[in-house]
Coordinates of C-alpha atoms and ligand atoms in Angstrom, one line a residue:
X11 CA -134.6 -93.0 -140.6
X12 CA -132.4 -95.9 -138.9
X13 CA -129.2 -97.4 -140.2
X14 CA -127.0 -99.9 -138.8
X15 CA -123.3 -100.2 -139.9
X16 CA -122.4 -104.3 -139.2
X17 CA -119.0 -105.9 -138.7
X18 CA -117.0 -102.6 -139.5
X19 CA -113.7 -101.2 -138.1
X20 CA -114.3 -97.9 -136.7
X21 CA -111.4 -94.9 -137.0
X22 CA -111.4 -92.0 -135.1
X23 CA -108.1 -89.6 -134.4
X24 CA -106.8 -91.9 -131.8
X25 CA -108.4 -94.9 -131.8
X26 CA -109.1 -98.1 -134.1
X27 CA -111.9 -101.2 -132.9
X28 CA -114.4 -103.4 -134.6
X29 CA -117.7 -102.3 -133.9
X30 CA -121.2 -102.1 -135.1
X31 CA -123.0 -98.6 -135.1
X32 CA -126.6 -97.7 -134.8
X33 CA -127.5 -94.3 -136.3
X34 CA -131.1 -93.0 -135.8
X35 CA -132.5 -89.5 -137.0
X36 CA -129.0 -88.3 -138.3
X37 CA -127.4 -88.9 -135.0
X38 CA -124.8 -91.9 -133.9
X39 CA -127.0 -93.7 -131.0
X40 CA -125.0 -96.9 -130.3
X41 CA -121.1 -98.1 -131.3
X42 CA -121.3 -101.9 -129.6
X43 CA -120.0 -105.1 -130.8
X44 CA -122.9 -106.3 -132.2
X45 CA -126.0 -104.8 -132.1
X46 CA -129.0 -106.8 -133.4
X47 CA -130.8 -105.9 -136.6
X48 CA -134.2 -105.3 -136.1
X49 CA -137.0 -105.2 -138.6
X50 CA -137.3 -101.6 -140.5
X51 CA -133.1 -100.7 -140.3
X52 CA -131.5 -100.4 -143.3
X53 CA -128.0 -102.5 -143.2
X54 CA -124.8 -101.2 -144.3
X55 CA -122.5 -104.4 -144.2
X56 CA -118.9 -103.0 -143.4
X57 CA -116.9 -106.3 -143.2
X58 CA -113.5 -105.9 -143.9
X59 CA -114.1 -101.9 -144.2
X60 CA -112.7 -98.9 -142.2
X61 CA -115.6 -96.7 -140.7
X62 CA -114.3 -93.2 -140.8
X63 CA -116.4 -89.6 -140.2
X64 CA -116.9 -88.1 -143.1
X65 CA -114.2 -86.0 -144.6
X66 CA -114.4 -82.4 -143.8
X67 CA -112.8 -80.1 -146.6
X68 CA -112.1 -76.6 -144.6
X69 CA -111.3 -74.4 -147.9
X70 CA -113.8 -74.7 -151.2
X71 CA -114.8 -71.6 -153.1
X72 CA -117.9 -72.8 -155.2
X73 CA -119.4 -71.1 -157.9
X74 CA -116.8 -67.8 -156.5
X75 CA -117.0 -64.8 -158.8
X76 CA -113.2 -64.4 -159.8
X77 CA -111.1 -62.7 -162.2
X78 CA -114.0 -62.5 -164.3
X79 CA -115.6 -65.6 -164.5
X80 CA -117.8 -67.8 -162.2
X81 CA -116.2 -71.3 -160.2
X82 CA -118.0 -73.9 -162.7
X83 CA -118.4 -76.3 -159.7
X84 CA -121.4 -74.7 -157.4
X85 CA -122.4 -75.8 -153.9
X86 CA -124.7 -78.6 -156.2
X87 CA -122.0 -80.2 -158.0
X88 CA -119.3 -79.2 -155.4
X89 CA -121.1 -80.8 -152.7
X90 CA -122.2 -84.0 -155.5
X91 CA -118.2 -84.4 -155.7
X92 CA -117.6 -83.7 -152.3
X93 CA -119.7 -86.3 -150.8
X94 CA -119.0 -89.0 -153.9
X95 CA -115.4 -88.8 -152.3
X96 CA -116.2 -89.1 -149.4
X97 CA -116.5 -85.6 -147.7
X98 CA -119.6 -84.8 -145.7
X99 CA -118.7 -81.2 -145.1
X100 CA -116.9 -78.1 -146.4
X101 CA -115.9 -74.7 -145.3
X102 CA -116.7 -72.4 -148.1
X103 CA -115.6 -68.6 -148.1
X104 CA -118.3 -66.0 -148.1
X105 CA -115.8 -63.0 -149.8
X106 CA -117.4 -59.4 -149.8
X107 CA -116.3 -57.0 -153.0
X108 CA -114.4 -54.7 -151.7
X109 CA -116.3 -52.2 -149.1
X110 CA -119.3 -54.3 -149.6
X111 CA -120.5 -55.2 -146.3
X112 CA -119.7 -58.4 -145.1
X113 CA -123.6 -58.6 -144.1
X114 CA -125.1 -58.4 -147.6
X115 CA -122.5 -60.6 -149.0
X116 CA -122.9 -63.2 -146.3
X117 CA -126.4 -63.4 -147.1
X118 CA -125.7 -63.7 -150.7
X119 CA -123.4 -67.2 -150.2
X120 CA -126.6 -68.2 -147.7
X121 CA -128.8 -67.7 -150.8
X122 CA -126.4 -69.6 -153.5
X123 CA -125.8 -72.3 -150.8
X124 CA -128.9 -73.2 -148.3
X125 CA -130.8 -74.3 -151.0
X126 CA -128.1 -76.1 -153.3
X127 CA -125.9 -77.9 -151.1
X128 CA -126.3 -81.8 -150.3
X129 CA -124.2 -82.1 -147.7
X130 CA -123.6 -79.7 -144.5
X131 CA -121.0 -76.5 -144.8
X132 CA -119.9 -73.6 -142.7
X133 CA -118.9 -70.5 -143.6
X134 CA -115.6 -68.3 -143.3
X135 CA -115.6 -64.9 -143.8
X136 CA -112.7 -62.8 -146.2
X137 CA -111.8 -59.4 -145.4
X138 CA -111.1 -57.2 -148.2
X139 CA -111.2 -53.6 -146.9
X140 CA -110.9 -52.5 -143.7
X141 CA -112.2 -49.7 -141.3
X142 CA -114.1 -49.3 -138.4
X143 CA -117.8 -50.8 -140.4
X144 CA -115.7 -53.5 -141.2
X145 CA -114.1 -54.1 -137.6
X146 CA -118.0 -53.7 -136.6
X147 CA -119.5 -56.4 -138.7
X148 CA -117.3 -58.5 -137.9
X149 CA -118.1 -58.7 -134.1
X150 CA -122.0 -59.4 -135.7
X151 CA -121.1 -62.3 -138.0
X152 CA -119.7 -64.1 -135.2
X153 CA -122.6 -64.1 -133.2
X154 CA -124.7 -67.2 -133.4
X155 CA -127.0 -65.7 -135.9
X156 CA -124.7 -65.8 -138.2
X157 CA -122.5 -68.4 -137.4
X158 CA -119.0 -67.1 -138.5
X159 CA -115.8 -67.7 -136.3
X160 CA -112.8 -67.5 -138.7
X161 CA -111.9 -64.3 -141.0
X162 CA -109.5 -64.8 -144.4
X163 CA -106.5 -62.3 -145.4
X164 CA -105.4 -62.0 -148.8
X165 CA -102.0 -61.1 -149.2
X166 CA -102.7 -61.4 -153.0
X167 CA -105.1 -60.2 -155.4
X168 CA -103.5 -56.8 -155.8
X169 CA -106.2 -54.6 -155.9
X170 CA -109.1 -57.2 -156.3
X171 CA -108.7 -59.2 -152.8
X172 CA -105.6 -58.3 -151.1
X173 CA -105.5 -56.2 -147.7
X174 CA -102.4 -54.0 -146.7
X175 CA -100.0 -55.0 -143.7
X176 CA -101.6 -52.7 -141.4
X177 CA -104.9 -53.4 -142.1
X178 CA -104.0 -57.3 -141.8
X179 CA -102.5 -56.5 -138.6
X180 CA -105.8 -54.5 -137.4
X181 CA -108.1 -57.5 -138.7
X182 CA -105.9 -60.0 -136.6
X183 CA -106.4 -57.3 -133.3
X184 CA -110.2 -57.9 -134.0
X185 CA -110.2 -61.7 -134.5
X186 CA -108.1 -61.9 -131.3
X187 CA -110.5 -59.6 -129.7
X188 CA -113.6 -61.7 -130.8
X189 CA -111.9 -65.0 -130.5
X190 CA -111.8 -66.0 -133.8
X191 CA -108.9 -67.6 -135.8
X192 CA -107.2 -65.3 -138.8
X193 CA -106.4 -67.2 -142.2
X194 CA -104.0 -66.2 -144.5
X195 CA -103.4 -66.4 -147.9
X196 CA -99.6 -65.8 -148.0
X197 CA -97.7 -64.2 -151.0
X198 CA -96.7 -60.9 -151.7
X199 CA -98.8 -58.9 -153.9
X200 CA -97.2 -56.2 -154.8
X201 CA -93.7 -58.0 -155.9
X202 CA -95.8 -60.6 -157.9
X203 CA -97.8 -57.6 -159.8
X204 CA -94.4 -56.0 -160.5
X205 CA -92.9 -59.7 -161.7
X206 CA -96.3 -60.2 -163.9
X207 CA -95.2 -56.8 -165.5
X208 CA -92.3 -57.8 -166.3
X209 CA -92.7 -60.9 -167.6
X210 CA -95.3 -59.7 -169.8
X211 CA -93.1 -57.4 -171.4
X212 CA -90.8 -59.6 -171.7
X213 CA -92.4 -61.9 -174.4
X214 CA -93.7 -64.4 -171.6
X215 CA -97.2 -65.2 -172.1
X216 CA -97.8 -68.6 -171.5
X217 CA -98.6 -70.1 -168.1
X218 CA -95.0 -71.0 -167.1
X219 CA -95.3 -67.1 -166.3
X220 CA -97.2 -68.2 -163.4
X221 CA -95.1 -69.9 -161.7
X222 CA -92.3 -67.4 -162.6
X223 CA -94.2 -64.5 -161.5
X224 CA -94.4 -66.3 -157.9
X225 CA -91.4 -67.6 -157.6
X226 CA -91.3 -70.0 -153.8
X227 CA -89.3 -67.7 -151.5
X228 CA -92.1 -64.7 -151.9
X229 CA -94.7 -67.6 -150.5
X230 CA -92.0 -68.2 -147.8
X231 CA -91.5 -64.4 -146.8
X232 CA -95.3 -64.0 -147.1
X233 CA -95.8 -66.9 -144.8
X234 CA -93.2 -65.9 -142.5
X235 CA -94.0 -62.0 -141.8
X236 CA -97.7 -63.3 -141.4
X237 CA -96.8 -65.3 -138.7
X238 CA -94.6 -62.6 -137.1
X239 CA -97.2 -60.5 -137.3
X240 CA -99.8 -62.4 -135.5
X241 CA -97.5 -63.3 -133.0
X242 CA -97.5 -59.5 -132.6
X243 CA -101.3 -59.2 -132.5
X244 CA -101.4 -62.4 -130.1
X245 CA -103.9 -63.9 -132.8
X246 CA -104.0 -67.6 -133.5
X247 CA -102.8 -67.7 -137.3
X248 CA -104.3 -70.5 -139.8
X249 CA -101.9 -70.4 -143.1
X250 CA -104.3 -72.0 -146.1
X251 CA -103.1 -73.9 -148.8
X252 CA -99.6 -74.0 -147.9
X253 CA -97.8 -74.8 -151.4
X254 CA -93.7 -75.0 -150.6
X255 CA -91.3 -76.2 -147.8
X256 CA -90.5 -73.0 -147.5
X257 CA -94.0 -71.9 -146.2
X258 CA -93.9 -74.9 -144.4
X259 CA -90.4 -74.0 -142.5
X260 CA -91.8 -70.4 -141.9
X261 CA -94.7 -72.0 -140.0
X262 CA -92.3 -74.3 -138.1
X263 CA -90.3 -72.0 -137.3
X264 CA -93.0 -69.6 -135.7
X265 CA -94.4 -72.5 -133.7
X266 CA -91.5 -73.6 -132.3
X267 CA -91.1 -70.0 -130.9
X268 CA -94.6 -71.2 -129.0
X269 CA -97.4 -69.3 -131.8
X270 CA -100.0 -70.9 -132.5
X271 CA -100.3 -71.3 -136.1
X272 CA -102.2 -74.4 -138.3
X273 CA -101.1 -75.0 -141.8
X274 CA -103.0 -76.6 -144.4
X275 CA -101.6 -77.8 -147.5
X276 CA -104.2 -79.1 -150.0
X277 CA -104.7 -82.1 -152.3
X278 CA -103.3 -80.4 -155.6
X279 CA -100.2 -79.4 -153.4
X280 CA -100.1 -83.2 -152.1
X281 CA -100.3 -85.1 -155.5
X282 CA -98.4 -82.8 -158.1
X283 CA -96.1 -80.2 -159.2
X284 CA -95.5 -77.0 -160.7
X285 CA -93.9 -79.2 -163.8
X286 CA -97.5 -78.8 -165.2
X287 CA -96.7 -74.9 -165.8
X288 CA -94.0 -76.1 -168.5
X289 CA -95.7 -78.5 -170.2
X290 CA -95.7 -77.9 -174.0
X291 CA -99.3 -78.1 -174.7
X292 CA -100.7 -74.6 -173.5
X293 CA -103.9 -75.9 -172.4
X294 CA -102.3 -78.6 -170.1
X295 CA -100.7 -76.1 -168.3
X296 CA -103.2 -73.8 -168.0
X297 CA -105.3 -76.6 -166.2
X298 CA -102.6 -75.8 -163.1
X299 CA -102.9 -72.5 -162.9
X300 CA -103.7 -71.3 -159.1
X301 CA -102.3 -69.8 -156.4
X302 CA -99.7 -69.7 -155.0
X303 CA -98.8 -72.2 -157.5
X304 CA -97.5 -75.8 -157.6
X305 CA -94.3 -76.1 -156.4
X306 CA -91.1 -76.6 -158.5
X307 CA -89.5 -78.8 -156.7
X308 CA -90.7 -82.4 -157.1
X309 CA -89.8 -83.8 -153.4
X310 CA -92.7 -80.8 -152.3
X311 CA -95.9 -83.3 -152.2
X312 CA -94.3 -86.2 -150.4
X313 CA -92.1 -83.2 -148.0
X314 CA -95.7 -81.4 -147.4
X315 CA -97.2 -85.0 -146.3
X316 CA -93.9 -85.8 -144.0
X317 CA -94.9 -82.8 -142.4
X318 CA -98.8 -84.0 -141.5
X319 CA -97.0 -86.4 -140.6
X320 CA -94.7 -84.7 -138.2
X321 CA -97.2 -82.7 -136.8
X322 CA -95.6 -79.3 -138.7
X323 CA -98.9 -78.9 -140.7
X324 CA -102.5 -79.6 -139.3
X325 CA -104.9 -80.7 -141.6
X326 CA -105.5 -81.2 -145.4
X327 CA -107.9 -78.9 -147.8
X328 CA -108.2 -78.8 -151.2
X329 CA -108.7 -74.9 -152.0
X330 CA -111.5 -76.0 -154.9
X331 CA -112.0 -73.3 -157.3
X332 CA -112.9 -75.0 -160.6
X333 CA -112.7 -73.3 -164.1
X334 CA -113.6 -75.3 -167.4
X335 CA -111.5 -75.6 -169.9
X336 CA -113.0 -72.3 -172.0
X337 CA -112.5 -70.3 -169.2
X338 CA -108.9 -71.1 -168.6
X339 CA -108.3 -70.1 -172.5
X340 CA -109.2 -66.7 -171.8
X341 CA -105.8 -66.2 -170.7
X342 CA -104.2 -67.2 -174.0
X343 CA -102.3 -64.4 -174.6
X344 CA -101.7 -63.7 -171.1
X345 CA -101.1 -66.0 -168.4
X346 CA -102.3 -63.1 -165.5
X347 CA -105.7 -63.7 -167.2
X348 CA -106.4 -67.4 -167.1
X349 CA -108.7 -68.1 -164.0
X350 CA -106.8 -69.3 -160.8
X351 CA -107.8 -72.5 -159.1
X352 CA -108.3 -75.8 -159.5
X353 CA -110.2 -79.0 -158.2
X354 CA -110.0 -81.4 -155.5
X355 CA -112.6 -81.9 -153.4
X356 CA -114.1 -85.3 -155.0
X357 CA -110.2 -86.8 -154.9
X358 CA -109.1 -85.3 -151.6
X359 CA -109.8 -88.2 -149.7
X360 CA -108.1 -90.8 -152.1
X361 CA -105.1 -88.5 -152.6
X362 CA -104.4 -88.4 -148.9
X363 CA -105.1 -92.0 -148.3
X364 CA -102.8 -93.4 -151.2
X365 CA -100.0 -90.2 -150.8
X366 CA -100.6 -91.1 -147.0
X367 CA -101.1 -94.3 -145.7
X368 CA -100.7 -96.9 -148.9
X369 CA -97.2 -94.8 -148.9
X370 CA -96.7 -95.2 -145.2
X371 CA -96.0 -92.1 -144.1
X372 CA -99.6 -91.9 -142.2
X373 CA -101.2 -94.4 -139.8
X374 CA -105.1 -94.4 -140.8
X375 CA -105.5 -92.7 -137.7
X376 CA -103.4 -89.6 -138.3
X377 CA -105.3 -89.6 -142.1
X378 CA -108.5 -89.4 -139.7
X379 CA -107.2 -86.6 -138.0
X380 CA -106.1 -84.7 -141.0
X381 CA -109.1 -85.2 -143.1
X382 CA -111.9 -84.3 -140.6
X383 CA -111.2 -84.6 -136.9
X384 CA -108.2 -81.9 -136.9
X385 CA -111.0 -79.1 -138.8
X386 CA -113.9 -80.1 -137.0
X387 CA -111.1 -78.4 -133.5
X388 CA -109.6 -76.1 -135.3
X389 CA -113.6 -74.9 -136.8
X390 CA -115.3 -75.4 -133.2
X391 CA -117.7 -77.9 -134.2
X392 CA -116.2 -81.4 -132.7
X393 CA -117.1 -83.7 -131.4
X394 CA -120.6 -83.2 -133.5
X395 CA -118.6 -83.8 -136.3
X396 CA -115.2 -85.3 -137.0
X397 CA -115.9 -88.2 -134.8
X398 CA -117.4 -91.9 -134.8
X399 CA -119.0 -91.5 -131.2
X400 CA -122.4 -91.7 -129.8
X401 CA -124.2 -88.3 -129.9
X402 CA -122.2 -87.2 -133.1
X403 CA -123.8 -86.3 -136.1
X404 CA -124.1 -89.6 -138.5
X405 CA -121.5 -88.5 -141.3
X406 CA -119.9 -91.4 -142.1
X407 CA -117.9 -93.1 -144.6
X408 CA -117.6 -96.7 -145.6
X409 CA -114.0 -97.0 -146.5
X410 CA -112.6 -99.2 -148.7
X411 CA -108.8 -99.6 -148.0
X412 CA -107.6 -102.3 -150.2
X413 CA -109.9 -100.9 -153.6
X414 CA -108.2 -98.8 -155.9
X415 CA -109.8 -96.6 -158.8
X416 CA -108.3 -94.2 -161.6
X417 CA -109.4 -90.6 -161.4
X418 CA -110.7 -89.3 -164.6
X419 CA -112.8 -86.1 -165.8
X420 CA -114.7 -88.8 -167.3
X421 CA -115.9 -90.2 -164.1
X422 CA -115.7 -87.5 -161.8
X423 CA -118.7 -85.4 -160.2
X424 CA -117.1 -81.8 -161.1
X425 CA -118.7 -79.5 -163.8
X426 CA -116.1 -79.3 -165.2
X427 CA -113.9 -81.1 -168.7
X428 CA -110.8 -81.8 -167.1
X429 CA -109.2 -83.0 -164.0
X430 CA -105.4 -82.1 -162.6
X431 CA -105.2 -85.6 -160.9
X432 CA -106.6 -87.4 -164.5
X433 CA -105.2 -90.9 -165.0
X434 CA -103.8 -90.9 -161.3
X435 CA -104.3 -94.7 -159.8
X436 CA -105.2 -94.4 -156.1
X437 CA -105.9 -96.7 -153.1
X438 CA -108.4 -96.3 -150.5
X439 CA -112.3 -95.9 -152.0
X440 CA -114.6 -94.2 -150.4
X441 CA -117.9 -97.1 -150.7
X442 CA -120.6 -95.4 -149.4
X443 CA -121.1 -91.4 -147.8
X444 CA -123.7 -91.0 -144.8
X445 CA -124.7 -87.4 -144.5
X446 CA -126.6 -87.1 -141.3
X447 CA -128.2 -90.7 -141.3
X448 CA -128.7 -90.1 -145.2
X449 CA -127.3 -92.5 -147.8
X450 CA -126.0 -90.3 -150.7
X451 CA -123.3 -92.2 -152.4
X452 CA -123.4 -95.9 -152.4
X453 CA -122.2 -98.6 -155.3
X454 CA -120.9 -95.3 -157.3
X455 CA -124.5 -93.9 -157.4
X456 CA -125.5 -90.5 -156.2
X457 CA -128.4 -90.7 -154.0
X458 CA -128.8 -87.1 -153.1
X459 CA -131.2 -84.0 -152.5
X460 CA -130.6 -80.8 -153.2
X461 CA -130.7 -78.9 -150.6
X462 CA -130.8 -81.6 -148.0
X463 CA -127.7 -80.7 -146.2
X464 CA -127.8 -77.8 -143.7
X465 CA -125.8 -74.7 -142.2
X466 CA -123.1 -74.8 -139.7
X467 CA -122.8 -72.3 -137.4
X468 CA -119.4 -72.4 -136.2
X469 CA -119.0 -70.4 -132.6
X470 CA -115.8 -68.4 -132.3
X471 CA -113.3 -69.3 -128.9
X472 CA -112.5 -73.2 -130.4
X473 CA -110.4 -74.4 -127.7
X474 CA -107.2 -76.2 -130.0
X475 CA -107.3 -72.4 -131.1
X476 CA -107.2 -70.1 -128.3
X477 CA -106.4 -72.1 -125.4
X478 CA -102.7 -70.6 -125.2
X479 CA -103.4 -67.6 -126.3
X480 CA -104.3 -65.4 -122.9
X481 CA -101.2 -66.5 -121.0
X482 CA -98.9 -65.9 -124.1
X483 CA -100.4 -62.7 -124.1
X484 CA -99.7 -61.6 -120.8
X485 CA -95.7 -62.0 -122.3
X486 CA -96.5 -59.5 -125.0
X487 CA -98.1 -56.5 -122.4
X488 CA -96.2 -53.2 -123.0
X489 CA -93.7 -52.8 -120.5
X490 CA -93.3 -49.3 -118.9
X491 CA -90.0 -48.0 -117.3
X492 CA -90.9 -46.2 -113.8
X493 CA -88.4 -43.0 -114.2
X494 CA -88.1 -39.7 -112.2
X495 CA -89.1 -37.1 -113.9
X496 CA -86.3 -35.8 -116.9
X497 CA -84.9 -32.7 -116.1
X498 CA -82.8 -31.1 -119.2
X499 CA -80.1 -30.2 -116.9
X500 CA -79.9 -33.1 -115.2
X501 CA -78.5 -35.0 -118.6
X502 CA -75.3 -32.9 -118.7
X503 CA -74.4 -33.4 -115.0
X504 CA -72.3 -36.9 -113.7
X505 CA -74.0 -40.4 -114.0
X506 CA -76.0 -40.9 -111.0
X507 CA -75.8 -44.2 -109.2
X508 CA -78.9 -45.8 -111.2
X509 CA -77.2 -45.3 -114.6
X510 CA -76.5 -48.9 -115.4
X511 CA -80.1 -50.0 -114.1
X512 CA -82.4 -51.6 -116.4
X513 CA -85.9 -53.3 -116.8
X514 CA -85.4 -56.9 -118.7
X515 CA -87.9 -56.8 -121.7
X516 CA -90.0 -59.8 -122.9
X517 CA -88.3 -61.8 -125.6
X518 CA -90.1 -61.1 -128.9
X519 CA -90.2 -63.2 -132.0
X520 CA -87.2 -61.7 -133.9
X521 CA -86.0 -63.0 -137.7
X522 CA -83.3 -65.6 -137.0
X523 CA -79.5 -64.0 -138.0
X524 CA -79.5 -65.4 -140.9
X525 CA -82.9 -64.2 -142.2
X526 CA -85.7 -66.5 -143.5
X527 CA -83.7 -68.9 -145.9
X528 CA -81.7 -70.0 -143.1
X529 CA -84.8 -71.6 -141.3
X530 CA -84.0 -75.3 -140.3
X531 CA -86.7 -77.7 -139.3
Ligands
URP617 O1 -105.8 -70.1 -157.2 C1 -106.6 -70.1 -156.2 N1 -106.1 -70.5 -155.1 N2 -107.9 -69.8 -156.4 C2 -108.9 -69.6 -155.4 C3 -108.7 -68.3 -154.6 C4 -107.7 -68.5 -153.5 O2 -106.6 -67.9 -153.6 O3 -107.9 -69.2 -152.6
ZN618 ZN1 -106.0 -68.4 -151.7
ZN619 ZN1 -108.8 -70.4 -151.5

């Protein structure tokens, strides 16, 4: 199949030029000024369009078994309202019960997904128990085979997801060890299970006991000892779904020390806040229920996209995880029962665009970077994708930068009955989605195959990732002190001449004097 994209602008991560493109079996063959139209190419007229890759959404959880229910959106209808918004790929989590093997369950996401999904994804892997099985399979998923280079903490989920300290810490020594990058999903676990408690004896039920039970500082202290700790570990650190400023700072803070840490705050996090949780309709605010959730503070969304914009945080997500509006009543009488999660990947793109660029905070270049380029790097799979360039895979988008549209459940691609962005007027439209050469959103139709899109193995030792990491290392070696041997008696007898002599240790990360709240950018 042959497509050629006339009269377009193209946008990569540092670059902007009119150009025409020539695409042939899934692949980008030719980006020249004008390239003639033969007989038998199908013709995508671009003029007065941006032609971007295709998004890449780095955190999805579709059709995820969680608290009890299944995600409504699954990687059909994910994928359906991924790629009618103009994202070509996602990074879904494969998550393993705890002391499953992370074998069986990776075969069970390849079985929901290979033959559902119509656009490509990769796979991360969550780590839920820990031991030496666990430290074992883990050197066998990433191996091509099976395609896995980055391995998800849960510092929440008391007792369902979450991992302990030291078995975080042990989990980062393996990724480190196999080259592959840790994420985190930072809050403390065991405060917010003591909060729910009390909350729930207290007479608060609804879901404004959410956002109580979490208040923003536990995010921040979660975010903050993660990062100390895989400085410790000498493991690249990827924070997901960063929610607050204070999360933000934490990360800031850590990299300005020289760790390498990525953040990645997420469309619900861009566009909205934890206002929601108050709202005096219960099922309005149940809608918003996920974690950790929207922030309070209603400068957040446009702080968290200053950030992108500063370089502080990476690249953009979306964290979908879609329950309907049935299963978010299940929590009626108790907001620690109402499903977490919400959507995003269909509005992603628009969100970032219109909170981004039409707000000019972003150049369209810097929204390229933070919508695909930045997570093909950081995921080891650029420039194949995450670029307009010849030899790169053919996901591309058509972008309209001038249309507006009004998100609405009554439009959207999700399976589910409501949407957190509904009624939300945003610029930037993505006009048509190439998957690999394919055509599968064009003039607001769905054109698309189940099934058509494909598996991305994703090899561990990304360069953005771990190109800092052996010489920071070498700063973090043990030091040993060369002594004579003690003698007892020697202890009580005068100082010897050595006495004031000693060996300069590395610095370390330490907690600044006056502890976490005190972090400036
Ligand atoms: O509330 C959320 N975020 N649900 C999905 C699971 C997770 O924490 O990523
Ligand atoms: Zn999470
Ligand atoms: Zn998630």
């Amino acid at each position: 199949m042959s497509l050629l994209i006339k009269n377009g602008t193209i946008v990569n991560d540092d670059s902007m030029f009119k150009s025409d493109v020539l695409v042939l079996d899934g692949k980008i063959v030719e980006i020249s000024p004008s390239i003639e139209p033969l007989p038998g190419l199908e013709i995508v007229d671009a003029t007065d369009r941006l032609v971007i890759p295709g998004g890449i959404d780095p955190h999805t959880h579709m059709q995820l078994p969680f608290m009890g229910e299944i995600a409504k959106d699954d990687f059909h209808r994910g994928t359906e309202a991924a790629v009618a918004g103009g994202t070509t790929m996602i990074i879904d989590f494969v998550i393993p019960t705890k002391g499953e093997s992370l074998l069986v369950a990776y075969d069970r996401w390849r079985g929901w997904a290979d033959p559902k999904v119509v656009c490509d994804y990769g796979l991360s892997m969550a780590i839920t128990s820990w031991g030496p099985e666990v430290a074992k399979e883990m050197e066998m998923v990433t191996k091509a085979d099976y395609g896995i280079n980055s391995f998800k903490f849960f510092l929440a989920y008391a007792g369902v997801f979450m991992v302990r300290d030291e078995e975080f810490y042990q989990g980062m020594i393996q990724c480190a060890k196999l080259r592959a990058l840790a994420r985190v999903h930072a809050e403390n676990g065991a405060v917010i299970a003591e909060r729910c408690e009390h909350l729930l004896s207290s007479g608060i039920t609804g879901p404004e006991g959410h956002t109580q039970s979490r208040p923003e500082e536990l995010e921040a202290e979660a975010t903050f000892r993660a990062c100390t700790m895989a400085s410790q570990a000498n493991c690249p650190l990827y924070v997901v779904h960063v929610m607050s400023k204070g999360a933000a700072a934490a990360i800031a803070h850590h990299r300005k020390k020289g760790a390498v840490v990525f953040g990645e705050p997420i469309a619900a996090g861009l566009a909205t806040d934890g206002s929601h949780y108050y709202h005096e309709d219960w099922l309005h605010a149940a809608r918003y229920v996920m974690s950790p959730p929207l922030s309070r503070d209603p400068t957040t969304p446009n702080a968290l996209m200053k950030l992108l914009a500063a370089g502080e945080l990476h690249l953009t997500a979306t964290d979908n995880c879609t329950f309907d509006c049935h299963q978010k009543s299940l929590g009626k009488d108790d907001f620690t029962k109402i499903p977490n999660g919400v959507n995003g990947v269909e509005d992603r793109m628009s969100v970032v665009w219109d909170k981004g660029v039409h707000a000019g905070i972003i150049d369209p270049m810097k929204f390229v970077s933070v919508t695909s380029t930045m997570a093909a790097k950081i995921f080891n799979c650029y420039p194949q994708k995450g670029r307009i360039a010849v030899g790169s895979d053919a996901d591309i988008v058509i972008w309209n930068d001038k249309a507006t549209r009004v998100i609405s459940k009554d439009t959207h691609h999700h399976a589910i009955d409501f949407n957190i962005f509904e009624g939300m007027q945003v610029h930037g439209v993505p006009e048509t989605t190439i998957c690999r050469g394919r055509v599968v959103w064009a003039n607001g139709q769905l054109k698309t195959v189940q099934g058509a899109g494909r598996f991305v193995p994703l090899a561990p030792d990304s360069q953005i990732v771990f190109s800092a990491v052996d010489n920071r290392g070498k700063a973090l070696e043990p030091v040993k002190v060369e002594r004579a041997p003690y003698e007892a008696t020697s202890a009580l007898a005068a100082p010897d001449a050595n006495a004031n002599t000693v060996v300069k240790a590395p610095a370390r990360t330490a907690i600044p004097p006056g502890g976490i709240s005190s972090i400036q950018f």
